[in-house]
Short mmCIF file of C-alpha atoms and ligand atoms in Angstrom, two decimals:
data_model
loop_
_atom_site.label_atom_id
_atom_site.label_comp_id
_atom_site.label_asym_id
_atom_site.label_seq_id
_atom_site.Cartn_x
_atom_site.Cartn_y
_atom_site.Cartn_z
CA MET A 1 2.49 -3.33 -23.97
CA THR A 2 2.21 -0.10 -25.90
CA LYS A 3 3.90 3.08 -24.86
CA SER A 4 3.23 6.57 -26.16
CA GLU A 5 4.88 7.49 -29.47
CA ASN A 6 6.97 10.30 -28.01
CA TYR A 7 7.80 8.27 -24.93
CA SER A 8 11.24 9.12 -23.70
CA VAL A 9 13.44 7.51 -21.11
CA GLY A 10 16.85 9.15 -20.94
CA PRO A 11 19.98 7.36 -22.14
CA ASN A 12 21.40 7.14 -18.63
CA SER A 13 18.35 5.24 -17.33
CA LEU A 14 18.44 2.93 -20.34
CA ALA A 15 22.13 2.17 -19.74
CA ALA A 16 21.60 1.79 -16.00
CA PHE A 17 18.78 -0.70 -16.58
CA GLU A 18 20.96 -2.74 -18.95
CA ARG A 19 23.65 -2.92 -16.28
CA ALA A 20 21.17 -3.68 -13.47
CA ARG A 21 19.62 -6.56 -15.40
CA GLN A 22 23.02 -8.26 -15.50
CA LEU A 23 23.27 -8.05 -11.74
CA MET A 24 19.77 -8.43 -10.23
CA PRO A 25 16.72 -10.44 -11.36
CA GLY A 26 14.86 -8.17 -13.79
CA GLY A 27 17.22 -5.34 -12.82
CA VAL A 28 15.18 -4.43 -9.77
CA ASN A 29 14.81 -5.36 -6.13
CA SER A 30 11.03 -5.41 -6.25
CA PRO A 31 8.98 -6.39 -9.33
CA ALA A 32 6.55 -3.47 -9.04
CA ARG A 33 9.42 -1.14 -10.08
CA ALA A 34 10.29 -2.91 -13.34
CA PHE A 35 7.52 -1.32 -15.43
CA GLY A 36 6.52 -4.84 -16.52
CA ALA A 37 2.87 -3.86 -16.77
CA VAL A 38 3.48 -0.82 -18.98
CA GLY A 39 6.48 -1.90 -21.06
CA GLY A 40 9.66 0.05 -21.63
CA SER A 41 12.45 0.68 -19.15
CA PRO A 42 12.17 2.14 -15.68
CA LEU A 43 13.52 5.55 -14.81
CA PHE A 44 16.50 5.42 -12.45
CA ILE A 45 16.18 7.96 -9.67
CA LYS A 46 19.03 10.12 -8.40
CA ARG A 47 17.25 12.01 -5.63
CA ALA A 48 13.89 13.22 -4.38
CA GLN A 49 12.62 16.34 -2.63
CA GLY A 50 9.08 17.18 -1.52
CA PRO A 51 6.66 15.95 -4.23
CA TYR A 52 9.40 15.58 -6.85
CA LEU A 53 11.66 12.84 -8.13
CA TYR A 54 14.79 13.63 -10.14
CA ASP A 55 16.00 10.88 -12.49
CA ILE A 56 19.59 10.27 -13.58
CA ASP A 57 18.90 12.10 -16.83
CA ASP A 58 18.10 15.20 -14.82
CA ARG A 59 14.37 15.01 -15.46
CA LYS A 60 12.11 16.39 -12.73
CA LEU A 61 8.91 14.41 -12.22
CA LEU A 62 5.86 15.08 -10.05
CA ASP A 63 5.70 11.90 -7.97
CA TYR A 64 2.40 10.08 -7.32
CA ILE A 65 4.02 6.89 -6.02
CA GLY A 66 5.79 8.29 -2.97
CA SER A 67 7.77 5.05 -2.56
CA TRP A 68 4.42 3.15 -2.84
CA GLY A 69 2.95 4.97 0.14
CA PRO A 70 5.52 5.95 2.81
CA MET A 71 6.22 9.50 1.66
CA ILE A 72 2.97 11.15 2.82
CA LEU A 73 5.01 14.14 4.09
CA GLY A 74 6.90 14.39 0.81
CA HIS A 75 10.45 13.24 0.16
CA ALA A 76 13.38 14.29 2.40
CA HIS A 77 11.32 16.12 5.01
CA PRO A 78 13.95 18.11 6.95
CA GLU A 79 12.77 16.97 10.38
CA VAL A 80 12.75 13.30 9.33
CA ILE A 81 16.19 13.63 7.77
CA GLU A 82 17.55 15.34 10.89
CA ALA A 83 16.14 12.59 13.10
CA VAL A 84 17.84 9.96 10.92
CA ILE A 85 21.16 11.83 10.99
CA GLN A 86 21.03 12.17 14.77
CA ALA A 87 20.16 8.50 15.24
CA THR A 88 22.83 7.30 12.80
CA GLY A 89 25.46 9.27 14.69
CA ARG A 90 24.65 7.17 17.77
CA GLY A 91 25.20 3.91 15.89
CA THR A 92 22.99 2.11 13.38
CA SER A 93 21.96 -1.01 15.32
CA TYR A 94 22.46 -2.45 18.78
CA GLY A 95 20.47 -5.68 18.97
CA ALA A 96 19.33 -4.54 22.38
CA PRO A 97 16.19 -2.71 23.59
CA THR A 98 16.01 1.08 23.36
CA GLU A 99 13.63 3.65 24.82
CA ALA A 100 13.07 4.97 21.31
CA GLU A 101 11.24 1.72 20.44
CA SER A 102 8.93 2.26 23.42
CA GLY A 103 8.36 5.82 22.21
CA LEU A 104 7.32 4.67 18.74
CA ALA A 105 5.19 1.90 20.27
CA GLU A 106 3.38 4.52 22.37
CA GLN A 107 2.76 6.67 19.27
CA ILE A 108 1.30 3.68 17.40
CA ILE A 109 -0.86 2.57 20.34
CA GLU A 110 -2.13 6.12 20.85
CA ALA A 111 -3.06 6.50 17.17
CA VAL A 112 -4.45 3.10 16.10
CA PRO A 113 -7.75 2.11 17.79
CA SER A 114 -7.21 -1.67 17.65
CA ILE A 115 -3.64 -1.70 18.96
CA GLU A 116 -3.11 -2.21 22.70
CA LYS A 117 0.31 -3.86 22.24
CA VAL A 118 2.61 -3.82 19.22
CA ARG A 119 5.68 -5.61 17.87
CA LEU A 120 8.01 -3.76 15.51
CA VAL A 121 9.43 -5.65 12.51
CA SER A 122 11.25 -4.63 9.30
CA SER A 123 8.65 -4.79 6.54
CA GLY A 124 4.96 -5.08 5.80
CA THR A 125 5.45 -8.68 4.72
CA GLU A 126 7.00 -9.52 8.08
CA ALA A 127 4.07 -7.83 9.78
CA THR A 128 1.40 -9.83 7.94
CA MET A 129 3.33 -13.11 8.10
CA SER A 130 3.70 -12.69 11.86
CA ALA A 131 0.11 -11.57 12.45
CA ILE A 132 -1.19 -14.68 10.69
CA ARG A 133 1.06 -16.92 12.79
CA VAL A 134 -0.01 -15.20 16.02
CA ALA A 135 -3.70 -15.49 15.10
CA ARG A 136 -3.25 -19.21 14.42
CA GLY A 137 -1.28 -19.63 17.65
CA ALA A 138 -3.83 -17.69 19.69
CA THR A 139 -6.86 -19.59 18.32
CA GLY A 140 -5.29 -23.01 17.72
CA ARG A 141 -7.01 -22.94 14.32
CA HIS A 142 -5.45 -23.32 10.86
CA LYS A 143 -7.65 -21.78 8.19
CA ILE A 144 -7.37 -18.16 7.07
CA ILE A 145 -9.53 -16.11 4.73
CA LYS A 146 -8.10 -13.57 2.30
CA PHE A 147 -9.66 -11.79 -0.66
CA SER A 148 -8.64 -11.90 -4.32
CA GLY A 149 -6.95 -8.71 -5.44
CA ASN A 150 -5.66 -8.07 -1.92
CA TYR A 151 -1.88 -8.15 -1.52
CA HIS A 152 -0.27 -8.67 1.86
CA GLY A 153 3.39 -9.03 0.91
CA HIS A 154 5.15 -12.16 -0.30
CA VAL A 155 4.01 -14.54 2.42
CA ASP A 156 3.63 -18.05 1.00
CA SER A 157 0.22 -18.61 2.56
CA LEU A 158 -1.02 -15.25 1.26
CA LEU A 159 0.44 -15.36 -2.27
CA VAL A 160 -2.80 -16.90 -3.43
CA ALA A 161 -4.82 -14.75 -5.83
CA ALA A 162 -2.73 -11.83 -4.62
CA GLY A 163 -3.05 -8.32 -6.02
CA SER A 164 -0.28 -5.81 -6.74
CA ALA A 165 2.65 -7.09 -8.83
CA ALA A 166 1.45 -10.68 -8.59
CA ALA A 167 -1.85 -9.82 -10.23
CA THR A 168 -0.18 -7.41 -12.62
CA LEU A 169 2.25 -10.10 -13.70
CA GLY A 170 -0.56 -12.59 -13.95
CA VAL A 171 1.10 -15.01 -11.54
CA PRO A 172 -1.10 -14.76 -8.45
CA ASP A 173 -0.10 -18.29 -7.43
CA SER A 174 3.69 -17.93 -7.59
CA PRO A 175 5.93 -20.88 -8.47
CA GLY A 176 7.61 -22.05 -5.29
CA VAL A 177 4.48 -21.67 -3.19
CA THR A 178 3.66 -25.26 -2.35
CA PRO A 179 0.10 -26.62 -2.29
CA GLY A 180 0.64 -27.19 1.43
CA ALA A 181 1.39 -23.53 2.05
CA GLY A 182 -1.89 -22.45 0.53
CA GLN A 183 -4.11 -25.38 1.53
CA ASP A 184 -5.50 -23.57 4.56
CA THR A 185 -6.09 -20.30 2.72
CA LEU A 186 -9.65 -19.62 1.57
CA VAL A 187 -9.87 -16.93 -1.09
CA LEU A 188 -13.13 -15.00 -1.37
CA GLU A 189 -14.19 -12.09 -3.54
CA TYR A 190 -13.77 -8.67 -1.95
CA ASN A 191 -16.95 -6.85 -0.87
CA ASP A 192 -18.92 -10.13 -0.96
CA SER A 193 -20.64 -10.25 2.44
CA GLU A 194 -22.65 -13.36 1.59
CA ALA A 195 -19.46 -15.26 0.73
CA VAL A 196 -18.05 -14.33 4.14
CA GLN A 197 -21.19 -15.58 5.90
CA GLN A 198 -21.12 -18.75 3.82
CA ALA A 199 -17.45 -19.41 4.64
CA PHE A 200 -18.05 -19.17 8.38
CA ALA A 201 -21.18 -21.32 8.09
CA SER A 202 -19.15 -23.96 6.21
CA HIS A 203 -16.15 -23.86 8.56
CA PRO A 204 -17.48 -23.22 12.07
CA GLY A 205 -14.69 -22.92 14.64
CA GLU A 206 -11.99 -23.59 12.01
CA ILE A 207 -11.04 -20.10 10.84
CA ALA A 208 -8.12 -18.52 12.68
CA ALA A 209 -8.21 -15.17 10.92
CA VAL A 210 -9.58 -13.04 8.15
CA ILE A 211 -7.08 -10.61 6.63
CA LEU A 212 -7.97 -7.81 4.25
CA GLU A 213 -6.99 -4.39 3.03
CA PRO A 214 -9.84 -2.21 4.40
CA VAL A 215 -9.31 0.00 1.36
CA VAL A 216 -7.54 -2.00 -1.32
CA GLY A 217 -4.64 -0.34 -3.07
CA ASN A 218 -3.29 -3.50 -4.68
CA MET A 219 -5.92 -4.00 -7.35
CA GLY A 220 -6.23 -0.27 -7.77
CA CYS A 221 -8.18 1.77 -5.22
CA VAL A 222 -11.23 -0.25 -4.11
CA PRO A 223 -12.89 0.72 -0.80
CA GLY A 224 -14.32 -1.88 1.55
CA GLU A 225 -18.07 -1.23 1.59
CA PRO A 226 -19.72 -0.52 4.98
CA LYS A 227 -21.89 -3.67 4.84
CA PHE A 228 -18.83 -5.81 4.00
CA LEU A 229 -16.72 -4.42 6.86
CA LYS A 230 -19.66 -4.74 9.27
CA THR A 231 -20.28 -8.35 8.24
CA LEU A 232 -16.61 -9.20 8.70
CA ARG A 233 -16.60 -7.68 12.18
CA GLU A 234 -19.81 -9.51 13.17
CA GLU A 235 -18.91 -12.92 11.70
CA THR A 236 -15.38 -13.00 13.16
CA ARG A 237 -16.59 -11.89 16.58
CA LYS A 238 -19.37 -14.51 16.56
CA ASP A 239 -17.04 -17.31 15.52
CA GLY A 240 -14.00 -16.31 17.61
CA ALA A 241 -11.82 -15.69 14.53
CA VAL A 242 -9.25 -12.86 14.51
CA LEU A 243 -10.09 -9.93 12.22
CA ILE A 244 -6.86 -8.50 10.81
CA PHE A 245 -6.85 -5.17 8.99
CA ASP A 246 -3.80 -5.01 6.78
CA GLU A 247 -3.17 -1.26 7.01
CA VAL A 248 0.37 -1.34 5.63
CA MET A 249 -0.88 1.04 2.93
CA THR A 250 -3.84 2.77 4.64
CA GLY A 251 -2.30 3.14 8.10
CA PHE A 252 -1.57 6.78 8.99
CA ARG A 253 -2.69 7.65 5.42
CA LEU A 254 -6.51 7.64 5.46
CA ALA A 255 -6.50 9.08 8.98
CA LEU A 256 -3.93 9.10 11.78
CA GLY A 257 -5.66 5.91 12.97
CA GLY A 258 -5.94 4.54 9.44
CA ALA A 259 -9.02 3.13 7.73
CA GLN A 260 -10.28 1.70 11.02
CA GLU A 261 -10.55 5.23 12.42
CA ARG A 262 -12.01 6.61 9.18
CA PHE A 263 -14.67 3.89 8.93
CA GLY A 264 -15.22 3.28 12.65
CA VAL A 265 -14.61 -0.49 12.42
CA THR A 266 -12.09 -1.84 14.93
CA PRO A 267 -10.34 -5.12 14.04
CA ASP A 268 -8.63 -7.44 16.51
CA MET A 269 -5.18 -6.98 14.94
CA THR A 270 -3.62 -4.48 12.55
CA THR A 271 -0.54 -4.73 10.37
CA LEU A 272 1.45 -1.62 9.49
CA GLY A 273 4.34 -0.63 7.22
CA LYS A 274 5.33 2.15 4.82
CA ILE A 275 4.43 5.42 6.61
CA VAL A 276 5.13 3.96 10.07
CA GLY A 277 8.81 3.80 9.11
CA GLY A 278 8.93 7.20 7.39
CA GLY A 279 10.46 5.54 4.34
CA MET A 280 12.90 3.40 6.29
CA PRO A 281 12.59 -0.42 6.62
CA LEU A 282 10.04 -0.75 9.42
CA GLY A 283 6.74 -2.58 9.85
CA ALA A 284 4.62 -3.44 12.84
CA TYR A 285 1.77 -5.69 13.93
CA GLY A 286 -0.37 -5.21 16.98
CA GLY A 287 -3.78 -5.70 18.50
CA ARG A 288 -5.62 -6.80 21.61
CA THR A 289 -3.36 -7.49 24.61
CA ASP A 290 -4.70 -11.03 25.05
CA ILE A 291 -3.62 -11.82 21.48
CA MET A 292 -0.29 -9.98 21.49
CA ASP A 293 0.74 -11.55 24.81
CA GLN A 294 0.88 -14.84 22.90
CA VAL A 295 4.06 -13.60 21.18
CA LEU A 296 7.44 -14.86 22.45
CA PRO A 297 8.85 -14.12 24.99
CA ALA A 298 5.54 -13.11 26.65
CA GLY A 299 3.88 -16.13 25.10
CA LYS A 300 4.91 -19.08 22.96
CA VAL A 301 4.39 -17.92 19.35
CA PHE A 302 7.83 -17.47 17.85
CA GLN A 303 8.75 -14.33 15.95
CA ALA A 304 12.11 -12.53 15.90
CA GLY A 305 14.27 -10.15 13.85
CA THR A 306 17.85 -8.88 13.99
CA LEU A 307 16.90 -5.40 12.88
CA SER A 308 13.42 -5.25 14.40
CA GLY A 309 12.99 -1.86 16.07
CA ASN A 310 16.17 -0.61 14.41
CA PRO A 311 17.11 2.75 15.99
CA VAL A 312 17.53 4.60 12.67
CA ALA A 313 14.26 3.31 11.22
CA VAL A 314 12.49 4.03 14.52
CA ALA A 315 13.81 7.61 14.46
CA ALA A 316 12.39 8.14 10.96
CA GLY A 317 9.05 6.58 11.88
CA SER A 318 8.74 8.44 15.15
CA ALA A 319 9.48 11.82 13.53
CA THR A 320 6.95 11.06 10.80
CA LEU A 321 4.16 10.05 13.20
CA ARG A 322 4.86 13.09 15.39
CA LEU A 323 4.50 15.42 12.39
CA LEU A 324 1.31 13.66 11.25
CA ARG A 325 -0.20 13.95 14.74
CA ASP A 326 0.81 17.59 15.23
CA GLU A 327 0.08 18.87 11.72
CA SER A 328 -2.82 16.56 10.72
CA PRO A 329 -2.74 16.91 6.91
CA TYR A 330 -5.79 14.65 6.43
CA GLU A 331 -8.45 17.24 5.66
CA TYR A 332 -6.15 18.85 3.09
CA LEU A 333 -5.30 15.47 1.55
CA ASP A 334 -9.01 14.61 1.30
CA GLN A 335 -9.66 17.93 -0.47
CA ILE A 336 -6.87 17.64 -3.04
CA GLY A 337 -7.59 13.94 -3.52
CA ALA A 338 -11.20 14.73 -4.41
CA ARG A 339 -10.05 17.61 -6.65
CA LEU A 340 -7.71 15.31 -8.57
CA ALA A 341 -10.35 12.58 -8.88
CA LEU A 342 -12.97 14.98 -10.24
CA GLY A 343 -10.53 16.59 -12.65
CA VAL A 344 -9.18 13.33 -14.05
CA ALA A 345 -12.68 11.87 -14.40
CA LYS A 346 -13.77 14.97 -16.34
CA ALA A 347 -10.69 14.74 -18.55
CA ALA A 348 -11.47 11.10 -19.40
CA SER A 349 -15.13 11.89 -19.93
CA ASP A 350 -14.38 14.86 -22.22
CA ALA A 351 -12.04 12.60 -24.21
CA GLY A 352 -14.68 9.89 -24.49
CA VAL A 353 -12.38 7.34 -22.83
CA PRO A 354 -14.20 4.61 -20.83
CA HIS A 355 -13.15 5.20 -17.24
CA CYS A 356 -14.03 4.89 -13.58
CA VAL A 357 -12.15 6.96 -10.99
CA GLN A 358 -12.15 5.66 -7.41
CA GLN A 359 -10.63 7.73 -4.60
CA VAL A 360 -10.44 7.56 -0.83
CA GLY A 361 -8.51 10.40 0.78
CA SER A 362 -5.05 10.57 -0.79
CA MET A 363 -5.39 7.23 -2.62
CA MET A 364 -6.87 7.11 -6.11
CA THR A 365 -7.06 4.99 -9.27
CA LEU A 366 -8.21 5.79 -12.80
CA PHE A 367 -9.60 2.45 -13.99
CA PHE A 368 -9.79 2.14 -17.77
CA GLN A 369 -13.29 0.71 -17.84
CA ALA A 370 -16.70 2.33 -17.57
CA GLU A 371 -18.01 0.26 -14.65
CA SER A 372 -17.29 0.77 -10.97
CA VAL A 373 -14.84 -1.71 -9.43
CA ARG A 374 -15.84 -3.61 -6.30
CA ASN A 375 -13.57 -6.67 -6.56
CA TRP A 376 -10.75 -8.31 -8.50
CA PRO A 377 -12.74 -9.82 -11.41
CA GLU A 378 -14.17 -6.35 -12.06
CA ALA A 379 -10.74 -4.69 -11.74
CA ASP A 380 -9.31 -7.33 -14.08
CA ARG A 381 -11.65 -6.16 -16.86
CA SER A 382 -9.74 -2.86 -17.11
CA ASN A 383 -8.07 -2.02 -20.41
CA ARG A 384 -4.36 -2.53 -19.75
CA GLU A 385 -3.35 -1.07 -23.12
CA HIS A 386 -5.16 2.16 -22.32
CA PHE A 387 -3.47 2.27 -18.94
CA ALA A 388 0.01 1.78 -20.46
CA LYS A 389 -0.64 4.55 -22.99
CA TYR A 390 -1.87 6.87 -20.24
CA PHE A 391 1.13 6.03 -18.02
CA TRP A 392 3.70 6.88 -20.69
CA GLY A 393 1.78 9.92 -21.79
CA MET A 394 1.91 11.23 -18.24
CA ILE A 395 5.64 10.47 -18.03
CA ASP A 396 6.05 12.67 -21.11
CA GLN A 397 4.15 15.33 -19.17
CA SER A 398 6.67 14.82 -16.32
CA VAL A 399 4.06 13.21 -14.08
CA TYR A 400 5.11 9.92 -12.50
CA MET A 401 2.11 7.66 -11.93
CA PRO A 402 2.13 4.12 -10.45
CA CYS A 403 3.33 1.82 -13.25
CA SER A 404 0.35 -0.53 -13.10
CA GLN A 405 -3.42 -0.36 -13.46
CA PHE A 406 -3.53 -2.44 -10.28
CA GLU A 407 -1.89 0.05 -7.95
CA ALA A 408 -3.26 3.13 -6.23
CA LEU A 409 -1.59 6.50 -6.59
CA PHE A 410 -0.53 8.36 -3.46
CA ILE A 411 -0.74 12.11 -2.91
CA SER A 412 1.58 13.76 -0.39
CA ARG A 413 1.07 16.75 1.85
CA GLU A 414 3.60 18.55 -0.38
CA HIS A 415 1.37 18.33 -3.49
CA THR A 416 -0.14 21.81 -3.91
CA VAL A 417 -3.46 22.69 -5.53
CA GLU A 418 -1.47 24.13 -8.43
CA MET A 419 0.30 20.78 -8.89
CA ILE A 420 -3.04 18.96 -8.79
CA ASP A 421 -4.38 21.29 -11.48
CA GLN A 422 -1.22 20.79 -13.57
CA THR A 423 -1.77 17.03 -13.27
CA ILE A 424 -5.36 17.40 -14.45
CA GLU A 425 -4.19 19.47 -17.43
CA ALA A 426 -1.61 16.78 -18.22
CA ALA A 427 -4.32 14.11 -18.07
CA GLN A 428 -6.50 16.20 -20.40
CA ALA A 429 -3.63 16.44 -22.90
CA VAL A 430 -2.87 12.71 -22.73
CA LEU A 431 -6.42 11.38 -22.75
CA SER A 432 -7.53 13.68 -25.57
CA GLY A 433 -4.91 11.92 -27.67
CA PHE A 434 -6.55 8.50 -27.19
P1 KE4 B 501 6.39 -4.77 2.17
O1 KE4 B 501 6.87 -6.16 2.56
O2 KE4 B 501 6.56 -4.50 0.69
O3 KE4 B 501 6.92 -3.67 3.06
O4 KE4 B 501 4.81 -4.73 2.45
C1 KE4 B 501 3.98 -5.68 1.83
C2 KE4 B 501 2.56 -5.16 1.79
C3 KE4 B 501 1.64 -5.63 2.71
N1 KE4 B 501 0.37 -5.17 2.72
C4 KE4 B 501 -0.04 -4.23 1.83
C5 KE4 B 501 -1.46 -3.75 1.88
C6 KE4 B 501 0.86 -3.72 0.87
O5 KE4 B 501 0.43 -2.79 -0.01
C7 KE4 B 501 2.18 -4.18 0.84
C8 KE4 B 501 3.19 -3.70 -0.19
N2 KE4 B 501 2.66 -2.87 -1.22
C9 KE4 B 501 3.38 -2.86 -2.48
C10 KE4 B 501 2.69 -1.85 -3.42
N3 KE4 B 501 1.46 -2.27 -3.87
C11 KE4 B 501 4.81 -2.51 -2.29
C12 KE4 B 501 5.57 -2.18 -3.55
C13 KE4 B 501 6.50 -3.29 -3.92
O6 KE4 B 501 6.14 -4.47 -3.77
O7 KE4 B 501 7.60 -2.92 -4.38
#
């Protein structure tokens, strides 16, 4: 992959990456961080504050990843940090129920239209893995439908034509995922309502669940079209299949109640992560009471976790959701998201660079192709070389974008209009050099 001529990663990050690669596969603990899609070495981060990251070479970068979604309030929000400090002082884990878990559960249930009961877990992957199992247990059916370009964590049965790092690394069907693990997974194209109708017509009474990102972040930002979401709701209800909105990324981001509130489509189950934990390891899955009461020990579907509902993670999540409810940054985030999208699109247009900017609220992607993107095959046509050049150019402008064409960027409440305009100016400078 190309990188910009005056691309510069500091010597400390270069040395740190060399050391890390001796110790951990690829030098990272999650492939999305390794810069594989853009080439070069990743920046090692020392600390973060508000909308900024500070790397170990003392560079200050305006952050549009926000830990891949959680940091909607900006990094190190004082009230979140204080809540974590207070909780930690009372011990970091008990392995016993706490009232704080009930408090967070109440906040989730109050905010998310589809959730009547919820189970806390430790990651988005755990949430989706568990939701699939519960849907299968509740319906007694085996088949599931997912959509290419959608990523739901590293669940064997869902690592089939996945988006995010899998798609970026070109290994959607990962080694180690057995044919048996994926044999009950039907993969359709996103936004294809006819394919959904066809699948249910071909498999009446066999489909346990349909899982999707209601706005995809993991092939770049691709919104679920109204007809598509409506068809999914109608077909699943008619057939008795469970409709699962994977809102790990969109939950508490596109509205307090997520994409389902924003679009007015209520699924049967929802999976959550990222923001719900305020940047700490916490995920959740929930839905209709009749479905959730199938989960052990209320029901028979097994799911467990040593650190599920961990008091420190719960404190971070609860403080975050309280601030989002009380301060409601969503109108502001919509405004600056639209401002950024318009400005970057104009910059690309003025530079004569083929582009398509897609934005929903505080999620956005600059696709390096001229056509709009409705699904994975269309996203896959994007010019990866252009993206890599843009990415490194923006790094040189001290703007830290997601390191893959197939990721959405995330704007925080701490990004000011001035910072958005600086970002647009940086994009103008970079794209005019194409
Ligand atoms: P985690 O297991 O990474 O907490 O969540 C998995 C997951 C599930 N569902 C959706 C819609 C997601 O976006 C994710 C994780 N997203 C990626 C970013 N595209 C996390 C970044 C990473 O893998 O390091």
